[in-house]
XYZ file of C-alpha atoms in Angstrom:
619
model
C 145.042 95.020 71.247
C 142.446 92.720 72.521
C 140.546 91.007 69.680
C 137.120 91.171 71.373
C 136.849 95.000 71.234
C 134.654 96.636 68.799
C 136.137 99.316 66.503
C 134.887 102.287 68.655
C 136.298 100.505 71.877
C 139.509 99.764 70.066
C 139.791 103.429 69.029
C 139.368 104.629 72.586
C 141.757 102.074 74.072
C 144.625 102.908 71.596
C 144.408 106.688 72.109
C 147.655 107.840 73.453
C 148.412 111.367 74.306
C 145.985 114.395 74.670
C 142.505 114.734 75.761
C 139.652 112.230 74.765
C 136.023 112.099 75.718
C 134.468 108.777 75.494
C 130.613 109.030 75.170
C 129.606 105.686 76.437
C 125.965 104.535 76.280
C 124.300 102.142 78.702
C 125.790 98.500 78.546
C 128.414 99.790 75.987
C 131.482 98.219 77.969
C 133.038 101.274 79.420
C 134.828 99.395 82.201
C 136.297 97.050 79.594
C 137.605 100.206 77.794
C 139.100 101.784 80.892
C 140.858 98.567 81.922
C 142.134 97.820 78.500
C 143.385 101.465 77.948
C 145.507 101.129 81.070
C 146.879 97.828 79.929
C 147.587 99.479 76.472
C 149.460 102.403 78.246
C 151.590 100.107 80.126
C 152.411 97.334 77.622
C 152.315 99.223 74.260
C 153.406 102.827 75.331
C 155.526 101.784 78.209
C 154.075 104.224 80.629
C 155.304 103.534 84.100
C 152.110 102.038 86.019
C 152.707 104.545 89.056
C 152.138 107.504 86.629
C 148.619 106.293 85.890
C 145.517 107.347 87.887
C 141.978 105.999 87.479
C 139.195 107.823 89.384
C 135.632 106.777 89.725
C 132.804 108.061 91.873
C 132.181 105.370 94.558
C 134.674 103.265 96.722
C 132.854 100.148 95.627
C 133.268 101.042 91.835
C 136.886 101.725 92.478
C 137.587 98.482 94.165
C 135.634 96.452 91.526
C 137.594 98.127 88.743
C 140.951 97.666 90.366
C 140.130 93.936 91.278
C 139.165 93.296 87.727
C 142.153 94.996 86.371
C 144.649 92.973 88.614
C 142.937 89.795 87.933
C 143.168 90.312 84.145
C 146.853 91.433 84.529
C 148.208 89.107 87.350
C 151.242 88.151 85.531
C 152.412 91.891 85.330
C 153.487 92.747 88.779
C 154.284 96.254 87.991
C 150.592 96.870 86.908
C 149.828 96.661 90.689
C 151.276 100.233 90.969
C 148.428 101.847 89.015
C 146.381 104.143 91.290
C 142.596 103.403 91.441
C 140.393 105.561 93.776
C 137.627 108.058 94.315
C 137.809 111.778 93.976
C 137.789 112.062 97.758
C 140.685 109.568 98.158
C 142.774 111.547 95.756
C 142.063 114.847 97.290
C 142.753 113.387 100.803
C 146.050 112.073 99.653
C 146.810 115.754 98.349
C 145.670 117.310 101.548
C 147.323 114.886 103.876
C 150.791 115.617 102.206
C 150.570 119.233 103.182
C 148.769 119.129 106.546
C 149.924 115.672 107.720
C 146.317 114.693 108.420
C 145.423 111.055 109.203
C 141.943 109.450 108.997
C 141.478 110.620 112.687
C 141.144 114.068 111.403
C 138.269 113.189 109.131
C 134.925 114.150 110.822
C 132.696 111.032 111.232
C 129.010 111.361 110.123
C 127.794 110.723 113.878
C 130.140 113.293 115.134
C 129.203 115.795 112.545
C 125.395 115.447 113.205
C 126.059 115.621 117.064
C 128.132 118.860 116.664
C 125.455 120.368 114.448
C 122.550 119.424 116.775
C 124.536 121.128 119.651
C 125.052 124.281 117.489
C 121.453 124.438 116.498
C 120.193 124.067 119.956
C 122.530 126.774 121.241
C 121.350 129.105 118.608
C 117.745 128.392 119.759
C 116.459 127.853 116.201
C 112.917 126.792 116.311
C 112.415 123.624 114.094
C 110.092 120.572 114.068
C 112.634 117.874 113.328
C 116.350 118.413 114.034
C 117.449 115.402 112.031
C 115.612 116.645 109.020
C 116.918 120.141 109.527
C 120.404 118.856 109.798
C 120.178 116.917 106.842
C 118.999 120.072 104.846
C 121.810 122.106 106.200
C 124.286 119.491 105.110
C 122.781 119.435 101.607
C 123.018 123.171 101.470
C 126.757 123.114 102.806
C 127.628 120.587 100.093
C 126.031 122.424 97.307
C 127.998 125.643 98.337
C 131.326 123.820 98.781
C 131.039 121.540 95.613
C 130.356 124.774 93.738
C 133.224 126.610 95.307
C 130.873 129.380 96.222
C 131.630 131.722 99.122
C 129.047 132.096 102.072
C 128.525 135.673 101.003
C 127.340 134.700 97.456
C 125.525 131.463 98.351
C 121.781 131.427 97.985
C 120.461 128.789 100.175
C 118.077 126.042 98.684
C 116.947 124.274 101.943
C 117.682 126.437 105.122
C 116.846 130.133 105.813
C 119.845 132.272 104.886
C 120.458 133.986 108.140
C 120.216 130.675 110.136
C 122.523 128.990 107.557
C 125.267 131.694 108.112
C 125.166 131.304 111.871
C 125.194 127.562 111.872
C 128.052 127.618 109.294
C 130.205 129.975 111.204
C 129.944 127.911 114.361
C 130.516 124.652 112.546
C 133.633 125.967 110.779
C 134.930 127.050 114.315
C 134.186 123.693 115.692
C 136.173 121.827 113.043
C 139.098 124.296 113.375
C 139.224 123.857 117.238
C 139.035 120.037 116.916
C 141.358 119.855 113.819
C 138.783 118.048 111.727
C 137.667 118.173 108.053
C 134.670 116.654 106.506
C 134.242 115.248 102.978
C 133.272 118.693 101.388
C 136.349 120.265 102.921
C 138.541 117.770 101.093
C 137.366 119.334 97.831
C 137.763 123.040 98.983
C 141.113 122.419 100.757
C 142.371 120.566 97.800
C 141.419 123.446 95.337
C 143.223 125.933 97.726
C 146.342 123.941 97.720
C 146.466 123.424 93.969
C 145.790 127.073 93.256
C 148.036 128.714 96.093
C 150.873 126.237 96.350
C 152.848 125.833 92.954
C 155.325 123.268 94.403
C 152.420 120.915 95.328
C 150.616 121.495 92.177
C 153.667 120.570 90.300
C 154.299 117.431 92.420
C 150.786 116.133 91.526
C 151.203 117.058 87.848
C 154.459 115.108 87.669
C 153.008 112.206 89.970
C 150.201 111.538 87.545
C 150.995 111.821 83.765
C 147.814 109.967 82.556
C 144.391 110.406 84.211
C 141.282 108.317 83.446
C 137.847 109.327 84.841
C 134.848 107.055 84.823
C 131.223 108.216 85.085
C 132.377 111.737 84.071
C 128.796 112.961 83.740
C 128.591 112.827 87.782
C 131.508 115.307 88.264
C 130.736 118.536 90.223
C 132.395 121.865 89.618
C 135.001 121.680 92.442
C 136.115 118.078 91.260
C 136.523 119.292 87.704
C 138.470 122.439 88.648
C 140.872 120.358 90.723
C 141.167 117.842 87.929
C 141.923 120.511 85.225
C 144.657 121.912 87.390
C 146.415 118.545 87.866
C 145.952 117.467 84.193
C 147.303 120.692 82.736
C 149.584 121.147 80.759
C 149.956 117.652 79.415
C 146.128 117.268 79.124
C 146.285 113.469 79.073
C 142.907 113.410 80.485
C 140.750 110.384 79.328
C 137.010 110.834 80.510
C 134.294 108.201 80.059
C 130.570 109.202 80.611
C 127.117 109.629 79.175
C 125.412 112.935 79.429
C 122.071 111.082 79.020
C 122.813 109.423 82.484
C 123.528 112.694 84.319
C 121.100 112.415 87.271
C 122.769 114.013 90.205
C 122.053 117.622 89.900
C 121.356 117.808 93.529
C 124.992 117.010 94.071
C 126.212 119.660 91.698
C 126.612 117.404 88.768
C 125.700 118.811 85.290
C 125.574 117.204 81.777
C 127.330 120.470 80.593
C 130.653 119.462 81.946
C 130.737 116.653 79.544
C 129.060 118.520 76.729
C 131.602 121.343 76.881
C 134.661 119.266 77.620
C 136.045 120.097 74.327
C 135.967 123.768 75.085
C 137.973 123.441 78.226
C 140.618 121.010 76.441
C 141.313 121.979 72.983
C 141.824 119.236 70.368
C 139.872 116.767 72.293
C 139.230 113.594 70.451
C 135.664 112.062 70.754
C 134.623 108.472 70.463
C 131.056 107.176 70.740
C 130.388 103.747 72.330
C 126.935 103.328 70.913
C 126.606 99.580 71.075
C 124.469 98.349 73.906
C 125.405 94.840 74.785
C 123.051 94.611 77.693
C 119.445 95.168 76.459
C 117.020 93.728 73.845
C 116.405 95.791 70.791
C 112.875 96.781 71.986
C 114.185 98.107 75.264
C 116.998 100.185 73.525
C 114.436 101.570 70.889
C 111.966 102.668 73.652
C 114.820 104.276 75.709
C 116.055 106.170 72.546
C 112.554 107.377 71.810
C 112.276 108.929 75.331
C 115.679 110.516 75.655
C 115.671 111.927 72.154
C 113.146 114.450 73.511
C 115.864 116.221 75.461
C 117.407 119.272 73.975
C 120.614 119.645 75.984
C 122.454 116.544 74.934
C 125.001 115.035 72.624
C 123.016 113.552 69.739
C 123.620 109.801 69.475
C 121.898 106.728 68.393
C 122.400 103.647 70.690
C 122.139 100.354 68.902
C 121.867 96.725 70.223
C 123.388 93.557 69.078
C 120.113 91.886 67.764
C 118.972 90.638 71.001
C 115.364 89.508 70.610
C 112.888 90.292 73.348
C 109.268 90.979 74.064
C 107.767 94.428 73.562
C 107.804 96.515 76.755
C 104.910 95.535 78.996
C 102.798 98.456 80.068
C 99.634 98.450 82.290
C 97.209 100.781 84.057
C 95.723 99.939 87.480
C 93.517 101.872 89.886
C 95.740 102.549 92.829
C 99.495 102.221 93.953
C 98.421 99.142 96.138
C 96.791 97.333 93.158
C 99.969 98.157 91.026
C 102.159 96.585 93.811
C 99.858 93.575 93.996
C 100.075 93.181 90.317
C 103.819 93.468 90.086
C 104.160 90.848 93.074
C 101.842 88.483 91.097
C 103.979 88.726 87.988
C 107.183 87.947 90.077
C 105.391 85.190 91.995
C 104.208 83.346 88.793
C 107.692 83.630 87.190
C 109.385 82.444 90.354
C 107.104 79.357 90.407
C 108.396 78.660 86.887
C 111.906 78.541 88.032
C 113.071 82.248 87.609
C 115.059 83.258 90.791
C 113.885 86.379 92.713
C 117.307 88.125 92.149
C 116.387 88.413 88.417
C 113.852 91.063 89.200
C 114.185 94.691 90.330
C 111.441 97.300 91.228
C 112.880 100.820 90.648
C 110.906 103.714 92.231
C 111.086 107.390 91.632
C 110.615 108.061 95.442
C 111.723 106.178 98.480
C 108.223 106.346 100.024
C 107.044 104.179 97.105
C 109.013 101.337 98.428
C 106.968 101.055 101.528
C 104.072 99.556 99.757
C 106.072 97.037 97.850
C 107.954 95.890 101.028
C 104.460 95.367 102.639
C 102.986 93.410 99.654
C 106.102 91.321 99.036
C 106.208 90.362 102.800
C 102.599 89.276 102.703
C 103.120 87.202 99.536
C 106.294 85.435 100.629
C 108.449 87.235 98.128
C 112.114 87.794 99.361
C 113.562 91.295 98.856
C 116.461 93.532 99.359
C 116.100 97.140 100.079
C 118.849 99.107 98.231
C 118.381 101.948 100.667
C 116.601 102.532 104.101
C 112.923 102.799 103.757
C 111.581 106.106 104.809
C 109.426 105.536 107.897
C 106.674 107.970 107.466
C 105.145 107.207 110.710
C 108.198 108.684 112.496
C 107.952 111.899 110.741
C 107.022 115.151 112.650
C 103.939 115.808 110.455
C 102.577 112.454 111.365
C 103.305 113.026 115.046
C 101.638 116.468 114.759
C 98.339 115.038 113.348
C 98.334 112.123 115.787
C 98.827 114.785 118.623
C 95.412 116.284 117.711
C 93.823 112.721 117.648
C 95.420 111.812 120.880
C 93.918 114.853 122.493
C 90.624 113.956 121.180
C 91.080 110.467 122.726
C 92.349 112.010 126.115
C 95.808 110.456 125.573
C 98.836 112.330 127.065
C 96.964 115.544 126.703
C 99.565 117.811 128.117
C 102.468 116.348 126.053
C 100.415 116.579 122.751
C 99.046 119.963 123.430
C 102.548 121.396 123.895
C 103.438 119.833 120.570
C 100.582 121.520 118.550
C 99.554 124.584 120.476
C 100.728 126.935 117.785
C 100.105 124.512 114.747
C 98.463 126.628 113.374
C 99.362 129.893 115.041
C 97.360 130.540 118.185
C 99.622 133.300 119.669
C 100.511 131.241 122.898
C 104.110 132.153 123.437
C 106.843 129.588 124.413
C 107.321 131.238 127.702
C 103.651 131.280 128.479
C 103.226 127.593 127.586
C 106.189 126.606 129.821
C 104.936 128.534 132.720
C 101.435 126.960 132.420
C 103.025 123.503 131.936
C 105.210 123.925 135.082
C 101.999 124.628 137.221
C 100.270 121.870 138.981
C 97.438 120.143 137.176
C 96.496 119.872 133.475
C 97.737 122.403 131.100
C 94.413 122.690 129.391
C 92.702 123.652 132.682
C 95.497 125.890 133.607
C 95.379 127.794 130.405
C 91.521 128.432 130.622
C 92.118 129.664 134.379
C 95.051 132.030 133.411
C 94.108 135.544 134.548
C 96.074 137.428 131.969
C 94.791 135.549 129.006
C 93.522 137.945 126.358
C 89.906 137.687 124.870
C 91.264 136.903 121.330
C 93.590 134.129 122.926
C 90.492 132.679 124.679
C 88.628 132.780 121.352
C 91.491 130.758 119.704
C 91.412 128.157 122.513
C 87.546 127.855 122.395
C 87.945 127.110 118.559
C 90.657 124.565 119.387
C 88.329 122.689 121.854
C 85.499 122.884 119.384
C 87.728 121.273 116.684
C 88.851 118.556 119.174
C 85.256 117.669 119.840
C 84.544 117.370 116.043
C 87.728 115.243 115.453
C 86.365 112.896 118.199
C 83.206 112.198 116.235
C 85.010 111.216 113.027
C 86.737 108.072 111.624
C 90.459 108.260 111.085
C 90.448 109.276 107.419
C 87.931 111.992 107.930
C 89.672 113.152 111.186
C 92.916 113.647 109.289
C 91.222 115.383 106.551
C 89.417 117.631 109.082
C 92.744 118.594 110.968
C 94.434 119.405 107.661
C 91.644 121.545 106.052
C 89.295 122.792 108.866
C 91.814 123.027 111.653
C 94.058 124.654 108.992
C 97.089 122.440 109.668
C 98.033 122.535 105.941
C 98.075 126.398 106.293
C 100.609 125.925 109.194
C 102.747 123.791 106.709
C 102.664 126.514 104.255
C 103.676 129.224 106.755
C 106.427 126.971 108.229
C 108.002 126.101 104.762
C 107.872 129.833 103.909
C 109.859 130.918 107.005
C 111.949 127.893 107.344
C 112.548 127.308 103.721
C 111.115 123.803 104.020
C 109.888 121.543 101.121
C 106.159 122.240 101.056
C 105.516 119.931 98.258
C 107.340 117.084 100.256
C 105.395 118.090 103.432
C 102.144 117.753 101.756
C 103.075 114.544 100.201
C 103.828 113.049 103.661
C 100.410 114.488 104.809
C 98.725 112.853 101.722
C 100.326 109.418 102.251
C 99.502 109.280 105.877
C 95.905 110.204 105.071
C 95.871 107.195 102.609
C 97.002 104.788 105.408
C 94.149 106.235 107.611
C 91.749 104.601 105.329
C 92.918 101.205 106.660
C 91.412 101.769 110.159
C 87.694 101.988 111.047
C 87.525 103.671 114.443
C 89.316 106.602 115.916
C 89.869 104.692 119.133
C 91.889 101.991 117.343
C 93.911 104.466 115.341
C 96.879 105.304 117.645
C 97.583 101.474 117.973
C 97.088 100.992 114.172
C 99.745 103.721 113.482
C 102.222 102.288 116.062
C 101.891 98.873 114.529
C 102.556 100.173 111.068
C 105.576 102.103 112.362
C 106.880 98.793 113.948
C 106.183 96.897 110.668
C 108.295 99.256 108.775
C 111.201 98.949 111.280
C 110.960 95.110 111.190
C 110.877 95.307 107.258
C 114.024 97.307 107.375
C 115.827 94.518 109.525
C 114.288 91.730 107.552
C 115.807 93.012 104.231
C 119.472 91.705 105.198
C 120.845 91.001 101.801
C 119.129 87.673 101.014
C 121.187 85.995 98.239
C 117.938 85.293 96.197
C 115.779 88.357 96.536
C 113.963 90.997 94.434
C 115.816 94.321 94.674
C 113.692 97.352 95.543
C 115.597 100.563 94.903
C 115.130 104.184 93.883
C 116.047 105.019 90.185
C 119.022 106.993 91.420
C 120.444 104.040 93.374
C 119.976 101.755 90.419
C 122.339 103.475 88.306
C 125.383 101.093 87.238
C 123.186 98.074 87.956
C 121.319 95.573 85.599
C 118.567 92.988 85.889
C 116.918 90.523 83.701
C 113.566 92.056 84.537
C 112.737 95.675 85.597
C 109.549 97.211 86.916
C 109.220 100.959 87.035
C 105.941 101.781 88.841
C 104.117 105.083 89.219
C 104.722 106.768 85.887
C 102.267 109.585 86.397
C 102.593 113.332 86.376
C 103.870 114.409 89.883
C 105.789 111.179 90.287
C 107.627 110.683 87.056
C 108.298 113.537 86.256
C 108.485 114.557 89.832
C 106.204 117.422 90.992
C 109.373 119.405 92.128
C 110.665 119.409 88.464
C 109.052 122.742 87.126
C 111.519 123.952 84.632
C 112.802 122.642 81.237
C 116.285 121.743 83.049
C 114.611 119.776 85.658
C 112.277 118.030 83.124
C 115.235 116.875 81.234
C 116.828 115.384 84.329
C 113.761 113.543 85.046
C 113.718 112.054 81.480
C 117.353 111.103 82.008
C 116.187 109.366 85.311
C 113.605 107.343 83.589
C 116.046 106.538 80.734
C 118.512 105.191 83.273
C 115.775 102.964 84.778
C 114.663 101.678 81.405
C 118.328 100.750 80.497
C 118.808 98.756 83.635
C 116.651 95.967 81.946
C 118.274 93.218 80.023
C 115.348 91.233 78.761
C 111.978 92.383 80.210
C 110.712 95.905 81.016
C 107.366 96.606 82.782
C 106.104 100.152 83.044
C 103.072 101.128 84.847
C 100.601 103.811 86.059
C 97.852 104.073 88.378
C 94.515 106.156 87.798
C 93.910 107.298 91.256
C 96.080 108.847 94.068
C 94.897 110.471 97.225
C 91.239 110.071 95.994
C 92.011 112.162 92.892
C 92.311 111.279 89.246
C 96.031 111.082 88.198
C 97.275 112.849 85.101
C 98.960 110.669 82.530
C 102.829 111.243 82.328
C 104.115 113.154 79.303
C 106.946 110.440 79.289
C 104.427 107.735 78.520
C 103.149 109.876 75.669
C 106.556 110.531 74.252
C 107.280 106.822 74.191
C 104.097 106.097 72.536
C 102.608 103.802 74.970
C 98.960 103.105 74.697
C 96.340 105.361 76.454
C 94.549 104.224 79.448
């Protein structure tokens, strides 16, 4: 047994047979426990290394753990036979053995999206943005398959049910014809094999006698069911996780799988790793204060090791822009004192928040790396719709822009009618007015449209966008579209609100199209500029920051509607939002800055309930 292990870690490492749940708080050394347990099984209990399986959730984490294990055990050649991998790599091995698949049979993301685009076009489903629609379909498909739910019983979340069924049938047929499977199929096909083929099930039960799972709180239903089948009847299943860090509900993960592990595996032994070696005592106390408000959790009290540090810094500013500037100034001042940029991270609840930080950091000469692709709002179909109204007012590509927004909102101009008029020589606008069969009520709609265009032309960009949304009733169109296409109305209005904020930066309507194009180009350049600088601030979402740590962490925009998010209505969703903020707070080693702003979209913001729960000062 390694001398550096604390009593709880040593207890976990020296566990031998039967199920064990290790509840591992942030910074508690769970990787150390997993690696040393494998070593213990091999050296002390003489378990053959090829009988041991270690599973984690990302390829990077599996490679990192395997590399560390082999480095620490380089003298023991047999130890190299231990299997490290992800659930998908395990399931593909199981499927490949039965179906003789190779990696050529795995459907690549590009081919998957191309196939779905073709299917959607063939079905003539009317949508605004095919890429967004495909993303929504894939999300629904993953939820269904990760939950092992039949198409008959599945209630769609993102795509209208009848459309989902039609696309699903054609997509499954496409994979069948081309002998392809995707990552979701790996789960369902593996489950089918393990439940229907007893010989295969017994093979894998005999292949892996001891199974260790890291980040167990991230497991979904299909993964868990397959895992239970392989681990039974020996039940030598060693799971490490933290229910307080379960933040992937949208992928099917639930804290209940860890909370109720002992019900699925009788005589489960439980160990708490409640010493946080990462953060200062003040950060740990604040994190505990927050997460203790959750009801569905394992009670625990995370303690530090006496690291002194400053109290958490909290500040209020007027707007998101002033918040980004203040954070940039703090980083700049510290960098001038010799602190490298890579010691800092800005962790945002929403990807759209990162735009303003990228913009401000670029202007202030602060190097940064984007953990994920910045969402370019100016490419979104909602922005393009609004700009179509403005382009018509400015006499820019009238026909093209009119075709885009002719029925946004509804003006009862059929697709066939519009195509006929568009194919006729001359301007579409003139052709429509001269169309003999046009009904009186259709003419009235068109007269209103031209009146609106005239009014838009007289306004500054911000007022023009506001007019399009409220007077022309574009927001009503968004409501109708989201209702019938099962779109995310909150997300749609958020995009429109963000765009309206950007419109404040331009004085005249004539300059606005170029202004928007320049912003679109600037964001694309920002994406390319962030090319993994060695010394750079990390800009990330809270979800993507899990598993990382930084000397100094900034968490901006802690207001109602952002943290917690406006889509989180119920108690279950609010608890996940609280866990998400908890994850962000516990990424900080030495310094933590939390902030809020008082105004958003020209409205007063509401103070986040989470700030109240943590006892942070009022505005």
